[in-house]
Coordinates of C-alpha atoms in Angstrom, one line a residue:
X205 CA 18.8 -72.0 -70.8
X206 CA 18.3 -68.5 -69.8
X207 CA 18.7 -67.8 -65.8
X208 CA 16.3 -64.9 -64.6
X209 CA 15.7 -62.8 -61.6
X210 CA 11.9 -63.1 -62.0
X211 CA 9.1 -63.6 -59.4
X212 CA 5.4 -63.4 -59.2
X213 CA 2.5 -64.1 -57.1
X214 CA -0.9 -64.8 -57.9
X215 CA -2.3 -61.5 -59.7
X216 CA -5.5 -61.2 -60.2
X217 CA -4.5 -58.0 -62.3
X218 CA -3.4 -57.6 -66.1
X219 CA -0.3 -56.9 -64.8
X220 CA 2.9 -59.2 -66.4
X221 CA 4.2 -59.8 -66.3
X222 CA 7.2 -60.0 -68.2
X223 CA 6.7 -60.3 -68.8
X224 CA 6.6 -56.7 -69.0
X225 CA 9.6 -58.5 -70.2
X226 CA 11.7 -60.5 -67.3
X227 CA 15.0 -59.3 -66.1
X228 CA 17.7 -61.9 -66.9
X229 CA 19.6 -63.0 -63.7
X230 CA 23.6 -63.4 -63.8
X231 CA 24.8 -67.3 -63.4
X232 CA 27.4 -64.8 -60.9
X233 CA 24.6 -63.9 -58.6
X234 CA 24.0 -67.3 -57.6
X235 CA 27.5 -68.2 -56.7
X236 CA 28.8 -65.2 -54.7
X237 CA 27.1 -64.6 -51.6
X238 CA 29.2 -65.6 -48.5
X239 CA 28.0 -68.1 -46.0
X240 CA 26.0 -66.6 -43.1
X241 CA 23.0 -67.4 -41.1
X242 CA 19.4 -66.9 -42.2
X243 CA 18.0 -63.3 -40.3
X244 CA 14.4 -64.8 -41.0
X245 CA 12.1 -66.3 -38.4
X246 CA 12.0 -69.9 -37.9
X247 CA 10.2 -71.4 -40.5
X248 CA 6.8 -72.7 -39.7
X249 CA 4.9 -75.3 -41.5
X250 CA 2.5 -73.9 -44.6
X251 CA -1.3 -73.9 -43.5
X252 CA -3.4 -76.2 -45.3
X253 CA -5.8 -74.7 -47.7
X254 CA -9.0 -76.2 -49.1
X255 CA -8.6 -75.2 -52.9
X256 CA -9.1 -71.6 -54.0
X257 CA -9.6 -68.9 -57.1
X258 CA -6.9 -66.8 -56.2
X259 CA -4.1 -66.5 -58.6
X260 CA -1.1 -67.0 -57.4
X261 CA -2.0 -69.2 -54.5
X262 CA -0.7 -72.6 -54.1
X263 CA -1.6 -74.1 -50.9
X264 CA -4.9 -73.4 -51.8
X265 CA -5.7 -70.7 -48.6
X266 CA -7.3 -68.2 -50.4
X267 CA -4.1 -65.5 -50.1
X268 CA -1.5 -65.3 -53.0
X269 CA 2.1 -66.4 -52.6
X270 CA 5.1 -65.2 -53.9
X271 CA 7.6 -66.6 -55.8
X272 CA 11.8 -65.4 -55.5
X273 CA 13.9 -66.8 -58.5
X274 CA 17.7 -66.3 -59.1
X275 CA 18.2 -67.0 -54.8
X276 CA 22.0 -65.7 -53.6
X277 CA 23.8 -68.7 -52.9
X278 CA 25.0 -68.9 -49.2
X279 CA 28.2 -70.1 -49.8
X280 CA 31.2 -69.0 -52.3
X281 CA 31.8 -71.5 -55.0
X282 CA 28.6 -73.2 -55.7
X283 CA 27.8 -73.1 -59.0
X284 CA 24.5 -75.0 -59.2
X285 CA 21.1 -73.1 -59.1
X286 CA 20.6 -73.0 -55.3
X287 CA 16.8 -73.2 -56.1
X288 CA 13.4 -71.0 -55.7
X289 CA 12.1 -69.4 -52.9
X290 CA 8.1 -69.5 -51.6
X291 CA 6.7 -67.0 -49.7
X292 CA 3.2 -68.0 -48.7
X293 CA 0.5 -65.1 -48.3
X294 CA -1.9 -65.2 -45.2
X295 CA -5.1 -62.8 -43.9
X296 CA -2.1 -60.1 -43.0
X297 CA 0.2 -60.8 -46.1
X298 CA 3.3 -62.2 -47.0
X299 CA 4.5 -64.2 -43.9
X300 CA 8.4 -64.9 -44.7
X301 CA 7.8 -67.8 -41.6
X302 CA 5.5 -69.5 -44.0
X303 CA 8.4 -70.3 -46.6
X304 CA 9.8 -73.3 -48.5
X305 CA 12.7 -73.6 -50.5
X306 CA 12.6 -75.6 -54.2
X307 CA 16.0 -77.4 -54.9
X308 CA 16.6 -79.2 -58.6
X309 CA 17.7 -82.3 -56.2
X310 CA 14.3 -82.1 -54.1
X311 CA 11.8 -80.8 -56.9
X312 CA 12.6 -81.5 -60.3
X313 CA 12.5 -84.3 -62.6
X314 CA 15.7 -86.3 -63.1
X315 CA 16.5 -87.4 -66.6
X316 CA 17.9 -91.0 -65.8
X317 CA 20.0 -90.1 -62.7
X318 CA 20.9 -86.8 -64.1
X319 CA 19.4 -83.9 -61.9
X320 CA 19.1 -80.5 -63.5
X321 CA 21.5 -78.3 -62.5
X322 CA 18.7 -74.9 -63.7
X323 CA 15.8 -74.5 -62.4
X324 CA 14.2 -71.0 -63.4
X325 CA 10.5 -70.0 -62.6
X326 CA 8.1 -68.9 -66.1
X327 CA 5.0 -68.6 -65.0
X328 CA 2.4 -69.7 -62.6
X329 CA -1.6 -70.8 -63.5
X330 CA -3.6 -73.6 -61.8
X331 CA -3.2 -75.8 -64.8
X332 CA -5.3 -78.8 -63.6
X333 CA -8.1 -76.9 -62.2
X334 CA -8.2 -78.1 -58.9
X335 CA -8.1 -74.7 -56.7
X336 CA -4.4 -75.1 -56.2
X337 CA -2.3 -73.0 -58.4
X338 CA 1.1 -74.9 -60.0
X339 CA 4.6 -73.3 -61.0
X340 CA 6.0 -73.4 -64.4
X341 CA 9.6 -73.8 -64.5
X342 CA 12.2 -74.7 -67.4
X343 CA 15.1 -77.3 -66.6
X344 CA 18.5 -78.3 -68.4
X345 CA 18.1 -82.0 -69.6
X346 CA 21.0 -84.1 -71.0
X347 CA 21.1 -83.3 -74.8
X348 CA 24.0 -84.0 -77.3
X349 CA 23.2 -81.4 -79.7
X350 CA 22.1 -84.2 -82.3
X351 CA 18.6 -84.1 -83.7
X352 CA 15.7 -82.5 -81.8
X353 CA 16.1 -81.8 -78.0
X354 CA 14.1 -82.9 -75.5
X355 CA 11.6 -80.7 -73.6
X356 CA 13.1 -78.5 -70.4
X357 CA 9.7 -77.1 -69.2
X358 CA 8.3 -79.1 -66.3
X359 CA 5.5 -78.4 -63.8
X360 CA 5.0 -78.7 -60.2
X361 CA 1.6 -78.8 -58.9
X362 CA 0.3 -77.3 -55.7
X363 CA -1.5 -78.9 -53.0
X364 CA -2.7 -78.5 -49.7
X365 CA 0.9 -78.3 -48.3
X366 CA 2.3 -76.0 -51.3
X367 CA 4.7 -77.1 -53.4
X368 CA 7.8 -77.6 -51.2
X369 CA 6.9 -81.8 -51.2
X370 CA 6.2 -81.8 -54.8
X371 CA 8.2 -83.8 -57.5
X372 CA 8.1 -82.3 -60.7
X373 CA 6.7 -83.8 -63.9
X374 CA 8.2 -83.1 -67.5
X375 CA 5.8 -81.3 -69.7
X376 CA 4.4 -83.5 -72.6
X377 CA 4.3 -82.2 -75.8
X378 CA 3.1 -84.4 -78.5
X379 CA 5.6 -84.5 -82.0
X380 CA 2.8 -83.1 -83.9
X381 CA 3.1 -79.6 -82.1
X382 CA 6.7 -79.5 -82.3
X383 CA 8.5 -77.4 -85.1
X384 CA 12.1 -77.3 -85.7
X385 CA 15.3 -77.7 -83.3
X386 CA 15.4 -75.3 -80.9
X387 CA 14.4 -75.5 -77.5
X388 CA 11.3 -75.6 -76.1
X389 CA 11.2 -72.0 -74.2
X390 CA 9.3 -69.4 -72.6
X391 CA 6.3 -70.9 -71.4
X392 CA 3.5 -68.5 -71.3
X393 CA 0.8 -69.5 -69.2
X394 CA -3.8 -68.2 -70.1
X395 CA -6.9 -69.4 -71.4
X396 CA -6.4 -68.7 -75.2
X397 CA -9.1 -70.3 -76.6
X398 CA -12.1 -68.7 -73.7
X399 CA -13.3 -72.3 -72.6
X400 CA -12.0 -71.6 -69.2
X401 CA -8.9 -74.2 -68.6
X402 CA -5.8 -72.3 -68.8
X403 CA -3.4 -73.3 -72.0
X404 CA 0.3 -72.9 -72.1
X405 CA 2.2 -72.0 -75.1
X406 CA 5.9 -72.2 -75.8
X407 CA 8.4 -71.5 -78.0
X408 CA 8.9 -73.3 -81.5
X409 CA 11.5 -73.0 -84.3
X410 CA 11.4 -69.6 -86.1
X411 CA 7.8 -68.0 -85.4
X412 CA 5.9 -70.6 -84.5
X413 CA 4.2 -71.8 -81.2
X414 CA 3.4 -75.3 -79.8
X415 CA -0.1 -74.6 -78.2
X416 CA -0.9 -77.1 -75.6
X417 CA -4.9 -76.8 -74.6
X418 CA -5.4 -77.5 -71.0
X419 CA -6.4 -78.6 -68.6
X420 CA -3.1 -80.4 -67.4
X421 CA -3.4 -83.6 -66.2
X422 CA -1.0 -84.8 -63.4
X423 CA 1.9 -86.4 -65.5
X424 CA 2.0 -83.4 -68.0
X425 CA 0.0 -84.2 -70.4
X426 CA -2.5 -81.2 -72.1
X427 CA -5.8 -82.1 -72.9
X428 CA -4.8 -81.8 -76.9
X429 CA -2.6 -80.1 -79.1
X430 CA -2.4 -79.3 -83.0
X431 CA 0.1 -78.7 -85.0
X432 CA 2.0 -75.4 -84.2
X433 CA 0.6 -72.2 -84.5
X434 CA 2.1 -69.1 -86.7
X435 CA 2.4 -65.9 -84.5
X436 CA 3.9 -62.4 -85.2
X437 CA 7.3 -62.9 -83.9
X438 CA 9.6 -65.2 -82.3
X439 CA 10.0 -64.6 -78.1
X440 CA 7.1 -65.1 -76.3
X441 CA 6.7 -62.7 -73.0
X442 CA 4.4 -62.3 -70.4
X443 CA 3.0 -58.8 -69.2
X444 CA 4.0 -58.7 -65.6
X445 CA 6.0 -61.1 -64.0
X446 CA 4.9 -65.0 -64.0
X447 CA 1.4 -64.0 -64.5
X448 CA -0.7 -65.6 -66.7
X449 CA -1.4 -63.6 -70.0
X450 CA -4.5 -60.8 -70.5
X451 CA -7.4 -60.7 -71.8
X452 CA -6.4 -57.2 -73.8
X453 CA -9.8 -57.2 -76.1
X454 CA -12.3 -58.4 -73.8
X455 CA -13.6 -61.3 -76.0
X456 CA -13.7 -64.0 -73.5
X457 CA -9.8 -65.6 -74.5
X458 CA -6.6 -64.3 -73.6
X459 CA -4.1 -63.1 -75.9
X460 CA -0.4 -63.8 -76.2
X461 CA 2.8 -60.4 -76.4
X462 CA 4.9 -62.1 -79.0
X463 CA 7.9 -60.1 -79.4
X464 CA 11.2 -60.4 -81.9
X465 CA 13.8 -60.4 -79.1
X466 CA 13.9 -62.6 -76.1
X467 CA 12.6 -60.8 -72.6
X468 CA 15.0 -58.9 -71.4
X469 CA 16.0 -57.2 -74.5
X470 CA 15.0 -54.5 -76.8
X471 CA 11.9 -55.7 -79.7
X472 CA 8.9 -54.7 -80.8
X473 CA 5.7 -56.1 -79.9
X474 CA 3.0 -57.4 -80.9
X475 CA -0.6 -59.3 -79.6
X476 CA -1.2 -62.8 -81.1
X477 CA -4.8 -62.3 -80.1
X478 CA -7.0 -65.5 -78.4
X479 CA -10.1 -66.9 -80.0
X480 CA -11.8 -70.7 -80.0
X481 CA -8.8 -72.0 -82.2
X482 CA -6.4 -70.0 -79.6
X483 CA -3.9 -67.3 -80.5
X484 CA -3.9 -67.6 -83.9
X485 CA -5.1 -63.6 -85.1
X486 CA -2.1 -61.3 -85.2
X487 CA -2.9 -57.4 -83.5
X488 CA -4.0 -54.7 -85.4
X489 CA -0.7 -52.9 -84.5
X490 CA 3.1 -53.5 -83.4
X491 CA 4.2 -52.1 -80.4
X492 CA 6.7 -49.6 -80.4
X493 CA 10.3 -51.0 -79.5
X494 CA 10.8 -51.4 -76.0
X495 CA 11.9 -54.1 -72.9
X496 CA 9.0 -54.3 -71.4
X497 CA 4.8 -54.0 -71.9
X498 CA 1.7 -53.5 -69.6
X499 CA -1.7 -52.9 -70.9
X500 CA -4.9 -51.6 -68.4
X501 CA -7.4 -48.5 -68.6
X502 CA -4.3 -45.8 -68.7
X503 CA -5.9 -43.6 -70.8
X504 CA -8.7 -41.1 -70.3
X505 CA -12.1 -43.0 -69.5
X506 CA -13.6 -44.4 -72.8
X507 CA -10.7 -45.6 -74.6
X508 CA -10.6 -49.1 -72.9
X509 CA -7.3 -50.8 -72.4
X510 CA -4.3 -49.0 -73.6
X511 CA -0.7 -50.6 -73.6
X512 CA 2.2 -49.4 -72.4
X513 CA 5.8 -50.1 -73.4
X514 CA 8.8 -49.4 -71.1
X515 CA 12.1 -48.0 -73.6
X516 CA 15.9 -47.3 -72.3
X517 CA 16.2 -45.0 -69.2
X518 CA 11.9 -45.8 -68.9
X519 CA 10.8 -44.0 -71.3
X520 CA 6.8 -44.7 -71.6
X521 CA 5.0 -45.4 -74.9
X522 CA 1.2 -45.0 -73.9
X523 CA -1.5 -45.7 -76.6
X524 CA 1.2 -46.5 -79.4
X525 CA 2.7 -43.3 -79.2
X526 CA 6.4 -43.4 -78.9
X527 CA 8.4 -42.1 -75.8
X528 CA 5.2 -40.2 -74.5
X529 CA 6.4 -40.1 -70.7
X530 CA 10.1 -40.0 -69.4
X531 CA 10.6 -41.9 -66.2
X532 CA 14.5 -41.8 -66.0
X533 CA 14.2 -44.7 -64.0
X534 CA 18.1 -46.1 -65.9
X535 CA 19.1 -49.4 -66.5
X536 CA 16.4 -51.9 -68.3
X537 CA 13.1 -51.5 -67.0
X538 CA 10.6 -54.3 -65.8
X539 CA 6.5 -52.9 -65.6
X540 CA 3.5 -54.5 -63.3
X541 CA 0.3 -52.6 -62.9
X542 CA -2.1 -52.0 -59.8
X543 CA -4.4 -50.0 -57.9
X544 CA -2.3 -49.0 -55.0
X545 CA -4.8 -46.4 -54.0
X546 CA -8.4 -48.4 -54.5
X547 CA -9.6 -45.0 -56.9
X548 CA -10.5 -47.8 -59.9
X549 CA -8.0 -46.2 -62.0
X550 CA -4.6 -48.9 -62.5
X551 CA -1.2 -47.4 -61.7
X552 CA 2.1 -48.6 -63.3
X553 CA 5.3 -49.5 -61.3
X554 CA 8.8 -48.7 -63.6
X555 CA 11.5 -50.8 -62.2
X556 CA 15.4 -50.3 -62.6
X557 CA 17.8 -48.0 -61.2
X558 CA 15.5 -45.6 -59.6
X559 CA 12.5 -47.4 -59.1
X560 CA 9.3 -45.0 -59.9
X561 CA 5.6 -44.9 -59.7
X562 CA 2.6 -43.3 -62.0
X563 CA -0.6 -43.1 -60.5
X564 CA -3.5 -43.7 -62.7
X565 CA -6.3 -40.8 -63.2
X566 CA -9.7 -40.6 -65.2
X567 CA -7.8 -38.7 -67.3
X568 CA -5.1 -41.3 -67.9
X569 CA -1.5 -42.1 -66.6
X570 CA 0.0 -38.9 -64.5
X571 CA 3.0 -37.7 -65.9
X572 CA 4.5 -37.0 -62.2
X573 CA 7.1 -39.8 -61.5
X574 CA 7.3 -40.5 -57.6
X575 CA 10.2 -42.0 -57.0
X576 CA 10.3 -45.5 -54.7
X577 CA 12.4 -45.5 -51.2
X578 CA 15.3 -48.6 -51.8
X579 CA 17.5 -50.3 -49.7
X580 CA 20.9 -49.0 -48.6
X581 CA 23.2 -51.8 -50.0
X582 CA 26.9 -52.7 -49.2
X583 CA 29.6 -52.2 -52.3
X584 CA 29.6 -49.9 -55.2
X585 CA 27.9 -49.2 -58.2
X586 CA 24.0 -48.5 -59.0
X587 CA 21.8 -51.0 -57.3
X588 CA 19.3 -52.4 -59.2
X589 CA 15.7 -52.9 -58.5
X590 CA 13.3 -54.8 -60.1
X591 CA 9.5 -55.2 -60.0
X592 CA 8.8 -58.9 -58.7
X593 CA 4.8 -58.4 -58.0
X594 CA 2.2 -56.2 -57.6
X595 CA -0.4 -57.3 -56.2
X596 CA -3.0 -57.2 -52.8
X597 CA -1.4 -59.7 -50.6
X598 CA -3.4 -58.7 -47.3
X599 CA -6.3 -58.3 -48.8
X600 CA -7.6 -54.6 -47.9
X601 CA -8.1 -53.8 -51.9
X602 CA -4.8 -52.0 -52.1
X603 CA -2.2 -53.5 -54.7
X604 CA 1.1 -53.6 -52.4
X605 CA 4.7 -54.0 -54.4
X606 CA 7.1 -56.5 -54.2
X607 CA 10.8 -55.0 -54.9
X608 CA 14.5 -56.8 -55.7
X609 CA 17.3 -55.1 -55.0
X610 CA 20.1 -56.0 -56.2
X611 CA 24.1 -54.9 -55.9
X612 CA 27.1 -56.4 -57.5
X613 CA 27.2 -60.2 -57.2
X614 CA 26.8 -60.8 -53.1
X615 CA 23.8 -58.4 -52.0
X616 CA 20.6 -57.8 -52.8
X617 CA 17.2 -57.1 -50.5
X618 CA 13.7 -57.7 -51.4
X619 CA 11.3 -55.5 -49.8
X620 CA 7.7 -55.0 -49.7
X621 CA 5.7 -51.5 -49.9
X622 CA 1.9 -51.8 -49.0
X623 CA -0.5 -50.2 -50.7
X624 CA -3.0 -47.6 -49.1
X625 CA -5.3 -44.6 -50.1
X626 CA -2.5 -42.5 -50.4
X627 CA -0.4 -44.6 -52.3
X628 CA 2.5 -46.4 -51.9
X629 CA 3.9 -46.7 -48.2
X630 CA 6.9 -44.7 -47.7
X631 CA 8.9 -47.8 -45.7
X632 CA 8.7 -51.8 -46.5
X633 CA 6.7 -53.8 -44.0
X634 CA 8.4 -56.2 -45.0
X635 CA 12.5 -56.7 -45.7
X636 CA 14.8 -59.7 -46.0
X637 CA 17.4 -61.3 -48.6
X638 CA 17.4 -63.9 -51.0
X639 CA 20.3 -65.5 -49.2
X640 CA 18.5 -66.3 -45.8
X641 CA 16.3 -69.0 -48.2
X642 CA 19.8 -71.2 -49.2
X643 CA 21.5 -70.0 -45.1
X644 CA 22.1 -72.6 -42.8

């Protein structure tokens, strides 16, 4: 199983994820941060919601939540995952009082008495349709490498209260839309077939999909599934992080970035393209190789949606067209798109080692790269940064960013940058680290 500094909140934007390709966490991170107490406020209970549209929200308030995966563990020595974090959104934003923490010994699904000792966030949709949106994560069950292994993806549903008292429930997927041996991976969460319930699809043997038509009902199940689909390639990635997949070409179903490398890495790309039989069309054209992809209107007005894959050092491919803008944002890049100004034109957020920002134009993406204030951090070395979210968490029509920060094995910061008519604020409104989730 793959361990990944990842996070999301609900975006109601073609952003992902991802997805963009994920940045993959270090097993190291987890272990190394040395005990201390939490510097965040008290936490307070999560306001009851009464169901909601908003992506990424799930208690069900109406304001999207945030998602922190690959916490700093507050003590040396521990090697299990120490869990996810929840932020919870409210009328002024992300309210780090409003918080819960996911543990595999509170929230996941034992196998026998075995607890996981993973538990990595994927992706987030509201799977059953009931105005609360539910978190996608992938687990390590018992398997002794002899004949086909069992299935690590399992779901935990929001309610009124979150998801800090949920249990999670193994995903179900029938025999008939399994292929091969390998693991069941990289769920990708979007309504490929247009009927309006999302689907998830994951990871078969070789290129192949199981495609599991929703909606979910509370012990796992999809509403059907065939057998496995063919798609262009053999990763399956998101296009910004743990958001649901785009709708690139309009037609009413989603479509599915299928790449030949695992997220995180270097691969071409390419759209396996939704219709009422789900992703089954592959895209007219393969992306040019990259780490990361984004699509929205980034060229001049009249060409529609436009794609955009993030290279080494961040160099852009716009529109297909290889290494088009140079970033020299270092290190492997991560992508979300936004409007941070409210000007109707989307503008693309490079993560990495120098964190930038292109604002969008009617004449298409700006080639001026503005780079984004980060933390100052204790050891050596380049930190890190990587886009977690962008998205309008206090509601005012401004996308506002969500950054990680990250140092060596014992620090990292995640700070948030609001959005505003002149961009992106100069200081976080928000800043805290992953460790005060697992302090005591």
């Amino acid at each position: 199983m793959r361990r990944r500094i990842a996070t999301a909140a609900g975006l109601g934007l073609a952003v992902l994820l991802s997805s963009c390709g994920l940045l993959s966490g270090s097993d190291d991170a987890r272990r190394a941060a040395p005990h201390r107490s939490s510097s965040l406020p008290a936490a307070r209970p999560v306001p009851a919601g009464q169901g909601s549209r908003a992506a990424g929200d799930f208690n069900g308030d109406g304001h999207p939540d945030l998602v922190l995966d690959s916490l700093l563990a507050a003590a040396r020595g521990r090697d299990d995952d120490p869990g996810i974090g929840i932020v919870y959104g409210s009328a002024h934003g992300l309210d780090p009082a409003t918080r819960q923490l996911l543990t595999p010994a509170r929230n996941a699904a034992p196998t026998g008495t075995t607890v996981p000792a993973a538990f990595d966030a994927e992706t987030v949709c509201d799977l059953d349709r009931d105005g609360f949106s539910d978190l996608v994560v992938t687990t390590d069950p018992p398997y002794d490498g002899v004949g086909r292994p069992p299935v690590p993806v399992q779901l935990l549903f929001g309610s009124p209260r979150g998801l800090g008292s949920a249990r999670a429930v193994k995903l179900r997927i029938p025999d008939r839309a399994r292929f091969g041996n390998e693991w069941p991976d990289q769920p990708v969460c979007g309504d490929f077939d247009g009927d309006g319930a999302p689907d998830l699809a994951v990871t078969a043997s070789g290129p192949r999909i199981s495609y599991l038509r929703g909606p979910f009902t509370r012990s796992g199940a999809p509403r059907t599934a065939g057998a496995p689909l063919d798609v262009p390639g053999t990763a399956l990635a998101a296009t910004a992080p743990l958001a649901p997949a785009p709708d690139v070409d309009h037609d009413g179903a989603d479509d599915l970035l299928v790449r030949s490398a695992a997220p995180g890495r270097r691969a071409r790309g390419r759209l396996a393209l939704g219709g009422p039989r789900g992703p089954l069309r592959a895209g007219p054209a393969a992306y040019p190789p990259g780490y990361a992809t984004a699509f929205g209107r980034f060229a001049a007005a009249g060409r529609g949606v436009t794609s955009v894959t993030a290279d080494t050092d961040g160099r852009l491919s716009v529109g297909g067209r290889p290494g088009t803008l140079r970033t020299g944002t270092g290190g492997i890049p991560t992508l979300a798109a936004g409007d941070v100004d409210h000007d109707r034109h989307p503008d693309l957020v490079v993560g990495g080692d120098r964190p930038a920002l292109l604002s969008g134009t009617a004449n298409g993406l700006s080639a001026t790269v503005r780079r984004l204030p980060v933390p100052r951090l204790p050891g050596s070395g380049r930190p890190r940064s990587t886009v977690l979210a962008l998205a309008d968490f206090d509601g005012d029509q401004h996308a506002d960013l969500v950054l990680l920060t990250r140092r060596g094995r014992t620090h990292d910061r995640v700070t948030v940058l609001p959005g505003g008519p002149s961009g992106l604020a100069a200081r976080p409104a928000l800043s805290f680290t992953t460790a005060d989730f697992t302090a005591s």
